[in-house]
Coordinates of C-alpha atoms and ligand atoms in Angstrom, one line a residue:
Chain A
M1 CA -20.5 -12.2 20.9
Q2 CA -22.3 -9.4 19.1
V3 CA -20.7 -6.5 17.2
S4 CA -22.4 -3.4 15.9
V5 CA -20.8 -0.5 14.1
D6 CA -21.9 3.2 14.0
R7 CA -20.9 4.6 10.7
D8 CA -21.8 8.1 11.7
R9 CA -19.2 8.1 14.4
C10 CA -16.5 6.4 12.3
C11 CA -13.6 8.6 11.4
S12 CA -12.0 6.1 9.0
S13 CA -8.9 5.5 11.0
G14 CA -8.7 2.0 9.4
L15 CA -7.5 0.5 12.7
C16 CA -10.3 -2.1 12.7
A17 CA -9.6 -3.2 9.2
L18 CA -5.8 -3.4 10.0
N19 CA -6.2 -5.5 13.2
A20 CA -9.2 -7.6 12.4
P21 CA -9.4 -7.7 8.6
E22 CA -11.7 -10.8 8.5
I23 CA -14.3 -8.9 10.4
F24 CA -14.0 -5.2 9.4
D25 CA -13.7 -3.6 6.0
Q26 CA -13.7 0.0 4.9
D27 CA -16.1 1.7 2.4
E28 CA -14.2 2.4 -0.9
Q29 CA -15.5 5.9 -1.0
D30 CA -14.9 7.4 2.4
G31 CA -13.2 4.7 4.4
R32 CA -16.0 4.2 6.9
V33 CA -16.3 0.9 8.6
M34 CA -18.3 -2.0 7.2
L35 CA -18.9 -5.4 8.9
R36 CA -17.9 -8.4 6.8
Q37 CA -19.4 -10.9 9.2
T38 CA -22.2 -11.0 11.7
V39 CA -21.4 -14.4 13.2
F40 CA -18.0 -14.9 14.9
R41 CA -15.8 -17.8 15.8
P42 CA -14.2 -17.8 19.3
G43 CA -10.8 -17.7 17.6
Q44 CA -11.7 -14.2 16.4
F45 CA -12.9 -12.8 19.7
A46 CA -9.5 -11.4 20.8
D47 CA -9.1 -9.5 17.5
I48 CA -12.7 -8.2 17.8
R49 CA -12.1 -7.0 21.4
L50 CA -8.9 -5.3 20.4
A51 CA -10.7 -3.5 17.5
G52 CA -13.4 -2.3 19.9
E53 CA -10.8 -1.0 22.3
L54 CA -8.6 0.7 19.7
C55 CA -11.4 2.4 17.7
P56 CA -10.7 6.1 18.3
C57 CA -14.3 7.1 17.7
G58 CA -16.3 4.7 19.8
A59 CA -17.8 3.4 16.6
I60 CA -17.5 -0.3 17.5
T61 CA -19.7 -1.8 20.2
V62 CA -18.8 -5.3 21.3
T63 CA -21.3 -7.2 23.4
E64 CA -20.0 -10.3 25.1
G65 CA -22.3 -13.2 25.5
V66 CA -24.0 -15.7 23.3
S67 CA -26.7 -14.8 20.9
P68 CA -28.6 -17.6 19.2
A69 CA -26.6 -17.1 16.0
D70 CA -23.4 -17.0 18.0
G71 CA -24.4 -20.2 19.8
T72 CA -24.4 -22.0 16.5
A73 CA -21.1 -20.6 15.4
D74 CA -19.5 -21.4 18.7
A75 CA -20.8 -24.9 18.7
Q76 CA -19.6 -25.4 15.1
A77 CA -16.2 -24.0 15.9
G78 CA -16.1 -26.1 19.1
T79 CA -16.9 -29.4 17.3
G80 CA -14.7 -28.6 14.4
S81 CA -11.5 -28.3 16.4
Chain B
M1 CA -11.4 16.9 44.3
T2 CA -9.6 20.1 43.2
T3 CA -12.1 22.8 42.3
T4 CA -9.8 25.8 42.0
P5 CA -9.1 27.0 38.4
P6 CA -5.5 26.8 37.3
T7 CA -3.5 29.8 38.4
P8 CA 0.1 30.3 37.4
A9 CA 1.4 28.8 40.6
A10 CA 5.1 28.3 41.3
T11 CA 4.6 24.6 40.7
A12 CA 3.1 25.0 37.2
V13 CA 4.9 23.0 34.6
P14 CA 6.4 25.4 31.9
L15 CA 5.2 24.6 28.4
P16 CA 6.9 23.5 26.2
A17 CA 9.4 22.0 28.7
P18 CA 13.0 21.4 27.6
H19 CA 14.4 17.9 26.9
D20 CA 17.2 16.6 29.0
N21 CA 20.2 16.6 26.7
R22 CA 21.5 13.4 28.4
C23 CA 18.5 11.4 27.4
P24 CA 17.2 13.0 24.2
F25 CA 14.8 10.1 23.6
S26 CA 12.8 10.5 26.8
P27 CA 10.0 13.0 27.3
P28 CA 11.2 16.2 29.1
P29 CA 11.8 15.5 32.8
A30 CA 9.2 18.1 33.8
Y31 CA 6.5 16.0 32.1
T32 CA 7.7 12.7 33.5
E33 CA 7.8 14.1 37.0
A34 CA 4.4 15.7 36.7
A35 CA 3.1 12.3 35.4
R36 CA 4.5 10.6 38.5
T37 CA 2.5 12.6 40.9
S38 CA -0.8 13.1 39.1
S39 CA -2.4 12.4 35.7
V40 CA -3.6 16.1 35.5
S41 CA -1.2 18.9 36.5
R42 CA -1.1 22.7 36.3
A43 CA 1.0 24.1 33.5
E44 CA 1.8 27.5 32.1
L45 CA 2.2 28.7 28.5
P46 CA 5.1 30.9 27.4
D47 CA 2.9 34.0 27.8
G48 CA 2.2 33.1 31.4
S49 CA -1.4 32.0 30.9
P50 CA -2.4 28.9 32.8
C51 CA -3.5 25.6 31.3
W52 CA -3.6 21.9 32.2
L53 CA -1.1 19.2 31.5
V54 CA -2.8 15.8 31.0
T55 CA -0.2 13.0 31.3
G56 CA -2.1 9.7 32.2
Y57 CA -3.0 7.1 29.5
P58 CA -6.7 6.9 30.2
E59 CA -7.0 10.7 30.7
V60 CA -5.2 11.5 27.5
R61 CA -7.7 9.1 25.7
T62 CA -10.6 10.9 27.3
V63 CA -9.4 14.4 26.4
L64 CA -8.9 13.4 22.8
S65 CA -12.2 11.5 22.4
D66 CA -14.7 13.5 24.5
R67 CA -16.6 16.1 22.6
R68 CA -16.4 18.4 25.7
F69 CA -12.9 19.2 24.5
S70 CA -12.6 21.2 21.3
A71 CA -9.8 21.2 18.7
D72 CA -11.0 24.5 17.2
A73 CA -8.0 26.9 17.5
R74 CA -10.3 29.9 16.8
H75 CA -11.7 29.5 20.3
P76 CA -10.2 32.5 22.3
A77 CA -9.0 30.2 25.0
F78 CA -7.4 27.5 22.8
P79 CA -3.9 27.0 24.2
L80 CA -1.2 28.2 21.8
F81 CA 2.6 28.6 22.4
T82 CA 2.4 31.8 20.3
P83 CA -1.1 33.2 20.7
E84 CA -0.5 35.5 17.8
R85 CA -1.1 32.5 15.6
R86 CA -4.8 32.4 16.4
E87 CA -5.5 34.9 13.6
L88 CA -3.8 32.5 11.1
F89 CA -6.1 29.7 12.2
A90 CA -9.1 32.0 12.0
E91 CA -8.3 33.0 8.4
N92 CA -7.4 29.6 6.9
P93 CA -8.3 26.8 9.3
S94 CA -7.4 23.2 8.1
F95 CA -9.5 20.4 9.5
I96 CA -6.9 19.3 12.1
R97 CA -8.0 22.5 14.1
L98 CA -11.7 22.3 13.5
D99 CA -14.5 20.4 15.2
D100 CA -17.2 18.2 13.7
P101 CA -19.3 18.7 11.7
E102 CA -16.9 21.0 9.8
H103 CA -14.0 18.7 10.5
A104 CA -15.8 15.6 9.3
R105 CA -17.0 17.2 6.1
L106 CA -13.4 18.1 5.1
R107 CA -11.7 15.0 6.4
R108 CA -14.1 12.7 4.6
M109 CA -13.1 14.2 1.3
V110 CA -9.7 12.6 1.7
T111 CA -10.3 9.5 3.9
G112 CA -10.8 7.4 0.7
D113 CA -7.2 8.0 -0.3
F114 CA -5.8 6.5 2.9
L115 CA -7.8 3.3 3.1
V116 CA -5.8 0.4 4.6
K117 CA -6.5 -1.5 1.4
R118 CA -5.5 1.3 -0.9
V119 CA -2.2 1.8 1.0
E120 CA -1.5 -1.9 0.8
A121 CA -1.8 -1.6 -3.0
M122 CA 0.8 1.2 -2.9
R123 CA 3.5 -1.0 -1.2
P124 CA 5.3 -2.0 -4.4
G125 CA 5.5 1.7 -5.4
I126 CA 6.8 2.7 -2.0
Q127 CA 9.4 -0.1 -2.1
E128 CA 10.6 1.2 -5.5
I129 CA 11.0 4.7 -4.1
V130 CA 12.9 3.3 -1.1
D131 CA 15.2 1.2 -3.3
E132 CA 15.9 4.1 -5.7
T133 CA 16.6 6.5 -2.9
L134 CA 19.0 4.0 -1.3
D135 CA 20.7 3.5 -4.7
R136 CA 21.3 7.2 -5.0
M137 CA 22.5 7.5 -1.4
T138 CA 25.0 4.7 -1.6
D139 CA 26.2 5.3 -5.2
G140 CA 30.0 5.7 -5.0
A141 CA 29.7 6.8 -1.3
T142 CA 30.4 5.3 2.1
E143 CA 28.9 8.1 4.2
A144 CA 25.9 10.3 4.1
D145 CA 23.5 12.4 6.0
L146 CA 20.6 9.9 6.4
V147 CA 18.1 12.6 7.1
G148 CA 18.8 14.5 3.9
S149 CA 19.5 11.5 1.6
F150 CA 16.9 9.0 2.8
A151 CA 14.6 9.8 5.7
L152 CA 13.3 13.1 4.1
P153 CA 13.2 12.1 0.4
V154 CA 11.2 8.9 0.9
P155 CA 8.0 10.3 2.4
S156 CA 8.4 13.6 0.4
L157 CA 8.4 11.6 -2.8
V158 CA 5.4 9.5 -1.7
I159 CA 3.2 12.5 -0.6
C160 CA 4.2 14.5 -3.7
L161 CA 2.9 11.6 -5.9
L162 CA -0.3 11.2 -4.0
L163 CA -1.1 14.9 -3.8
G164 CA 0.2 15.8 -7.3
V165 CA 2.9 18.2 -6.1
P166 CA 6.1 18.4 -8.2
Y167 CA 9.0 16.9 -6.3
E168 CA 11.3 19.6 -7.9
D169 CA 9.7 22.1 -5.5
R170 CA 10.8 20.1 -2.4
E171 CA 13.4 22.6 -1.1
M172 CA 10.7 25.3 -1.0
F173 CA 8.0 23.2 0.7
Q174 CA 10.4 21.4 3.0
S175 CA 11.8 24.6 4.4
L176 CA 8.4 26.3 4.7
S177 CA 7.1 23.2 6.5
R178 CA 9.9 23.5 9.0
T179 CA 8.9 27.1 9.7
L180 CA 5.3 26.2 10.2
L181 CA 6.2 23.4 12.7
N182 CA 8.7 25.6 14.6
T183 CA 7.3 26.2 18.1
F184 CA 9.0 29.6 18.4
A185 CA 9.0 31.0 14.9
G186 CA 7.7 34.6 14.9
V187 CA 4.2 35.2 13.8
G188 CA 5.4 37.3 10.8
E189 CA 7.6 34.4 9.6
I190 CA 4.9 31.9 10.2
S191 CA 2.3 33.9 8.3
R192 CA 4.6 34.5 5.4
A193 CA 5.4 30.7 5.2
N194 CA 1.7 29.9 5.4
D195 CA 0.7 32.5 2.7
E196 CA 3.5 31.2 0.4
L197 CA 2.2 27.6 0.8
L198 CA -1.4 28.6 0.4
D199 CA -0.5 30.5 -2.9
Y200 CA 1.5 27.6 -4.1
L201 CA -1.1 24.9 -3.4
G202 CA -3.9 27.2 -4.5
G203 CA -2.1 27.8 -7.8
L204 CA -1.5 24.1 -8.3
A205 CA -5.2 23.3 -7.6
A206 CA -6.3 26.0 -10.0
H207 CA -4.1 24.5 -12.7
K208 CA -5.4 21.0 -12.0
K209 CA -9.0 22.2 -12.3
E210 CA -8.2 22.8 -16.0
H211 CA -5.7 19.9 -16.5
P212 CA -6.7 17.2 -14.1
A213 CA -4.4 14.3 -13.3
E214 CA -4.7 11.2 -11.1
D215 CA -4.0 12.8 -7.8
I216 CA -5.7 14.2 -4.6
L217 CA -5.4 17.9 -5.5
S218 CA -7.0 17.2 -8.9
R219 CA -9.9 15.4 -7.3
L220 CA -10.4 18.1 -4.7
A221 CA -10.2 20.8 -7.5
A222 CA -12.9 19.0 -9.5
R223 CA -15.4 19.4 -6.6
D224 CA -17.8 22.3 -6.6
D225 CA -18.4 22.3 -2.8
L226 CA -14.9 23.4 -1.9
T227 CA -13.3 26.8 -2.2
L228 CA -9.7 27.2 -3.6
R229 CA -8.7 28.3 -0.1
E230 CA -10.2 25.2 1.5
I231 CA -8.3 23.0 -1.0
A232 CA -5.1 24.8 -0.4
A233 CA -5.5 24.5 3.4
T234 CA -6.1 20.7 3.1
G235 CA -3.2 20.5 0.7
I236 CA -0.8 22.2 3.2
L237 CA -2.0 19.9 6.0
L238 CA -1.4 16.7 3.9
L239 CA 1.9 18.0 2.5
V240 CA 3.4 19.0 5.9
A241 CA 2.0 16.1 8.0
G242 CA 2.8 13.7 5.1
H243 CA 6.6 14.2 5.0
E244 CA 7.9 15.8 8.3
T245 CA 6.4 13.1 10.5
T246 CA 7.6 9.9 8.7
A247 CA 11.0 11.5 8.0
N248 CA 11.7 12.1 11.7
M249 CA 10.4 8.7 12.7
I250 CA 12.9 7.1 10.3
G251 CA 15.8 9.2 11.6
L252 CA 15.1 8.6 15.3
S253 CA 14.3 4.9 14.9
T254 CA 17.6 4.4 13.1
V255 CA 19.5 5.8 16.0
L256 CA 17.5 3.8 18.5
L257 CA 18.2 0.6 16.6
L258 CA 21.9 1.2 15.9
D259 CA 22.2 1.7 19.7
R260 CA 20.5 -1.7 20.3
P261 CA 22.0 -4.4 18.0
E262 CA 20.1 -7.2 19.7
Q263 CA 16.8 -5.4 18.9
K264 CA 17.9 -4.4 15.4
A265 CA 18.6 -8.1 14.6
K266 CA 14.9 -8.8 15.1
L267 CA 14.1 -6.8 12.0
A268 CA 15.6 -9.6 9.8
D269 CA 12.3 -11.4 10.1
P270 CA 9.8 -9.5 7.9
A271 CA 6.9 -10.8 10.0
A272 CA 8.4 -8.8 13.0
L273 CA 8.3 -5.5 11.1
P274 CA 4.7 -4.4 11.8
G275 CA 5.0 -5.0 15.5
A276 CA 8.5 -3.4 15.6
V277 CA 7.2 -0.2 14.0
E278 CA 4.3 0.1 16.5
E279 CA 6.9 -0.1 19.3
L280 CA 9.1 2.5 17.7
L281 CA 6.1 4.8 17.2
R282 CA 5.2 4.3 20.9
H283 CA 8.7 4.9 22.3
T284 CA 9.5 7.8 20.0
T285 CA 6.2 9.7 20.0
I286 CA 7.5 12.4 17.7
V287 CA 4.5 14.7 18.4
H288 CA 6.3 15.5 21.6
T289 CA 4.7 18.8 22.6
G290 CA 1.3 17.2 23.1
L291 CA -2.0 17.8 21.5
P292 CA -3.8 21.1 22.5
R293 CA -7.5 21.2 23.2
V294 CA -9.9 23.6 25.0
A295 CA -12.7 22.5 27.4
V296 CA -16.1 23.8 26.1
E297 CA -17.9 22.4 29.2
D298 CA -16.8 21.6 32.7
V299 CA -15.2 18.2 32.9
E300 CA -13.9 16.2 35.8
L301 CA -10.8 14.4 35.0
D302 CA -9.3 12.0 37.6
G303 CA -10.6 14.1 40.4
T304 CA -9.6 17.5 38.9
L305 CA -12.2 19.9 37.7
I306 CA -11.4 21.4 34.3
R307 CA -13.7 24.3 33.6
A308 CA -15.2 25.4 30.4
G309 CA -12.8 27.8 28.7
E310 CA -9.6 26.2 30.1
G311 CA -6.9 24.9 27.9
V312 CA -5.3 21.4 28.1
F313 CA -2.4 19.6 26.5
A314 CA -2.8 15.9 26.1
M315 CA 0.7 14.5 26.4
L316 CA 1.0 11.5 24.1
S317 CA 4.6 11.0 25.2
T318 CA 4.0 10.3 28.9
A319 CA 0.8 8.2 28.1
N320 CA 2.9 6.1 25.8
R321 CA 5.4 5.3 28.6
D322 CA 2.7 4.1 31.0
E323 CA 4.2 1.1 32.7
L324 CA 0.8 -0.4 33.5
M325 CA -0.2 -0.3 29.8
F326 CA 3.1 -1.3 28.2
G327 CA 5.2 -2.9 30.8
G328 CA 5.0 -6.5 31.9
E329 CA 7.1 -9.2 33.6
D330 CA 8.6 -10.6 30.4
R331 CA 9.1 -7.2 28.8
L332 CA 11.7 -4.4 29.1
P333 CA 10.5 -1.4 31.0
A334 CA 8.2 1.0 29.0
D335 CA 11.0 3.5 29.0
D336 CA 13.1 1.2 26.8
V337 CA 12.6 -0.2 23.3
D338 CA 11.4 -3.8 23.2
L339 CA 10.4 -4.8 19.7
D340 CA 8.7 -7.9 21.0
R341 CA 6.2 -5.7 23.0
D342 CA 2.6 -5.6 22.0
A343 CA 2.5 -1.8 21.5
R344 CA -0.7 -1.6 19.5
R345 CA -2.5 0.5 22.1
H346 CA 0.0 3.4 21.8
L347 CA -1.3 6.9 21.2
A348 CA 1.4 8.2 18.9
F349 CA -1.2 8.9 16.2
G350 CA -3.5 10.6 18.7
F351 CA -7.0 9.4 19.6
G352 CA -10.6 10.5 18.8
V353 CA -11.9 11.9 15.6
H354 CA -8.6 13.7 14.7
Q355 CA -6.6 10.5 15.0
C356 CA -4.0 10.5 12.3
L357 CA -5.5 10.2 8.8
G358 CA -2.2 9.2 7.3
Q359 CA -1.5 6.3 9.7
P360 CA -1.9 3.4 7.2
L361 CA 0.6 5.3 4.9
A362 CA 3.0 6.1 7.8
R363 CA 3.0 2.4 8.8
A364 CA 3.7 1.2 5.3
E365 CA 6.5 3.8 4.7
L366 CA 8.2 3.0 8.1
Q367 CA 8.0 -0.8 7.6
I368 CA 9.4 -0.6 4.1
A369 CA 12.0 2.1 4.8
L370 CA 13.4 0.6 8.0
G371 CA 13.2 -3.0 6.8
T372 CA 15.1 -2.2 3.6
L373 CA 17.6 0.1 5.1
F374 CA 18.9 -2.4 7.7
H375 CA 18.7 -5.3 5.2
R376 CA 20.7 -3.5 2.5
L377 CA 23.2 -1.8 4.8
P378 CA 24.0 -4.4 7.6
G379 CA 27.1 -2.4 8.5
L380 CA 25.2 0.9 9.0
R381 CA 26.7 2.9 11.9
L382 CA 26.8 6.5 13.2
A383 CA 29.6 8.5 11.6
V384 CA 29.8 10.9 14.6
P385 CA 29.8 10.3 18.4
H386 CA 26.4 10.1 19.9
S387 CA 26.9 13.4 21.8
E388 CA 27.2 15.3 18.5
L389 CA 23.8 14.4 17.2
V390 CA 21.6 17.5 16.8
F391 CA 18.0 17.1 17.8
R392 CA 15.1 19.5 17.1
P393 CA 13.4 20.2 20.4
D394 CA 12.0 23.5 19.0
S395 CA 9.7 21.7 16.5
V396 CA 6.2 20.3 17.1
V397 CA 7.5 17.2 15.5
Y398 CA 10.6 15.9 17.3
G399 CA 13.5 14.5 15.4
L400 CA 17.1 15.0 14.3
K401 CA 18.4 17.9 12.2
S402 CA 20.8 15.6 10.5
L403 CA 22.1 12.1 10.9
P404 CA 25.7 11.4 9.7
V405 CA 26.0 7.7 9.0
A406 CA 28.5 5.3 7.3
W407 CA 28.2 1.8 6.1
Ligands
HEM501 C1 4.9 8.5 11.9 C2 4.2 9.3 11.3 C3 3.1 10.2 11.9 C4 2.7 10.5 13.2 C5 3.4 10.1 14.5 C6 1.5 11.3 13.1 C7 0.8 11.8 14.2 C8 -0.4 12.5 14.2 C9 -1.1 12.9 15.3 C10 -0.7 12.7 16.8 C11 -2.3 13.5 14.9 C12 -3.4 14.1 15.7 C13 -3.4 15.6 15.8 C14 -4.5 16.1 16.8 O1 -5.3 15.4 17.2 O2 -4.4 17.3 17.1 C15 -2.2 13.5 13.4 C16 -3.2 14.0 12.6 C17 -3.1 14.0 11.2 N1 -2.1 13.4 10.4 FE1 -0.5 12.3 11.1 N2 1.2 11.4 11.8 C18 2.1 10.8 11.0 C19 2.1 10.6 9.7 C20 1.2 11.2 8.8 C21 1.2 11.1 7.4 C22 2.2 10.2 6.6 C23 0.2 11.8 6.9 C24 -0.2 11.8 5.4 C25 -0.9 12.5 4.8 C26 -0.5 12.4 8.0 C27 -1.7 13.2 8.0 C28 -2.4 13.6 9.1 C29 -3.6 14.4 9.0 C30 -4.2 14.9 7.7 C31 -4.0 14.7 10.3 C32 -5.2 15.5 10.8 C33 -6.4 14.5 11.0 C34 -7.6 15.2 11.6 O3 -7.5 16.3 12.2 O4 -8.7 14.7 11.4 N3 0.1 12.0 9.2 N4 -1.0 12.8 13.0
SF4_502 S1 -11.4 1.7 14.1 FE1 -13.3 2.9 14.4 S2 -13.0 4.9 13.4 FE2 -11.4 3.5 12.7 S3 -12.3 2.7 10.7 FE3 -12.8 1.2 12.4 S4 -14.8 1.9 13.1 FE4 -14.0 3.6 11.9

């Protein structure tokens, strides 16, 4: 899974930081979105999808599928559990 | 596909439609019925001019997030219950009725004050305000008007602190706010209320420019890229939106929970509070008259063509009762309150770039106020029969005029 954020579109609703605080943070000055991680565990996927769905400004793009980085993360999460 | 523009047909839904006194918590029957047949219906404003009523969940989201719909009330076709108010918006627009980039410029000056993290840090302070307000309400008494002694004071105290507005002036600003939100107040009355609040907040801001304190008005006053009028208009928006909304949510939620002891019992678990508040926001949808917008380009919405220059009302209330979105086999119907429901997709705070700026604060206030109220007063009950409760259908923000309770 890949996630990208568009800070120009973000209206600082804070919904992403509320529902997926491990992944999204807000800029101290103007509340705009910041990504805290770029590699995600499968256990986080549901929160990430919800954040993408709830973002009122279309500022969060979630791409399903496995990138090389994701592959490693998924594999690690898979073996760890 | 419908291609005819809206004409005041006999079937047009009258806006704003009256509530059914027998079920004051449900959206007006005219909206529910319209929603049952179509997600986009013809409607008619009080002056007879046509507009569209958008009732479906996906369509409401589209209207509020698609740039082809404008929130700029200065647009000559922007739908207003009292068109005379257009001049007021033209003179002193606040960012809730402006489009980007003007809207974003002004909104971003205050977004930092409502960060989720910042509001989390305010929780102990809000808890203190809630505790002290309950102490005062219950001191030597066994009955009170919950609106006047709890629901209204709590968010008023919080927004006063944040903005830097003296709480002593509450009677003035609370009464002027009610006038501004009244759907049918005359334009003279409205413009006097608006001028009074502009003068008041402008005066406060001018004072804070010389004597800054730790509050939002002082910070705005210190900027050199804002006029005093702009600061005052932002101040009014935050002050009005900051107390009337949460206050009415507290009042209505209290009645809903007192009516449903089995749901109320769930609040005993603090971990259930955030989800419970989302469900109460969904079910109540206090911004019950819908959100007005005007199409600035032709848009096809669920097979209906909305032409540039036509007005629409995005009805949060019917969207929030969408059975497909919020129902489910193991859940009560969307028309009822079910605190175990996952209601996080509700639209009570709107959608798109204007989505409520104060939502983290509203959530914290509601969680703390309702959690503490029912914890401290387990015997809380209505002090009058249900039928005697007085609602406020004539306000943009739905609620109760008063709420007599005993404990
Ligand atoms: C339960 C409480 C609340 C509800 C249901 C609520 C609902 C809403 C809704 C539906 C909108 C969108 C209006 C539109 O798009 O035309 C809005 C905007 C706004 N709300 Fe709230 N609100 C609440 C509490 C608050 C609080 C506590 C504040 C505190 C300051 C606040 C400040 C604002 C502001 C400034 C806007 C305008 C945002 C913009 O245009 O960018 N609200 N609110
Ligand atoms: S949910 Fe969207 S608009 Fe809100 S803070 Fe996150 S990215 Fe920004």
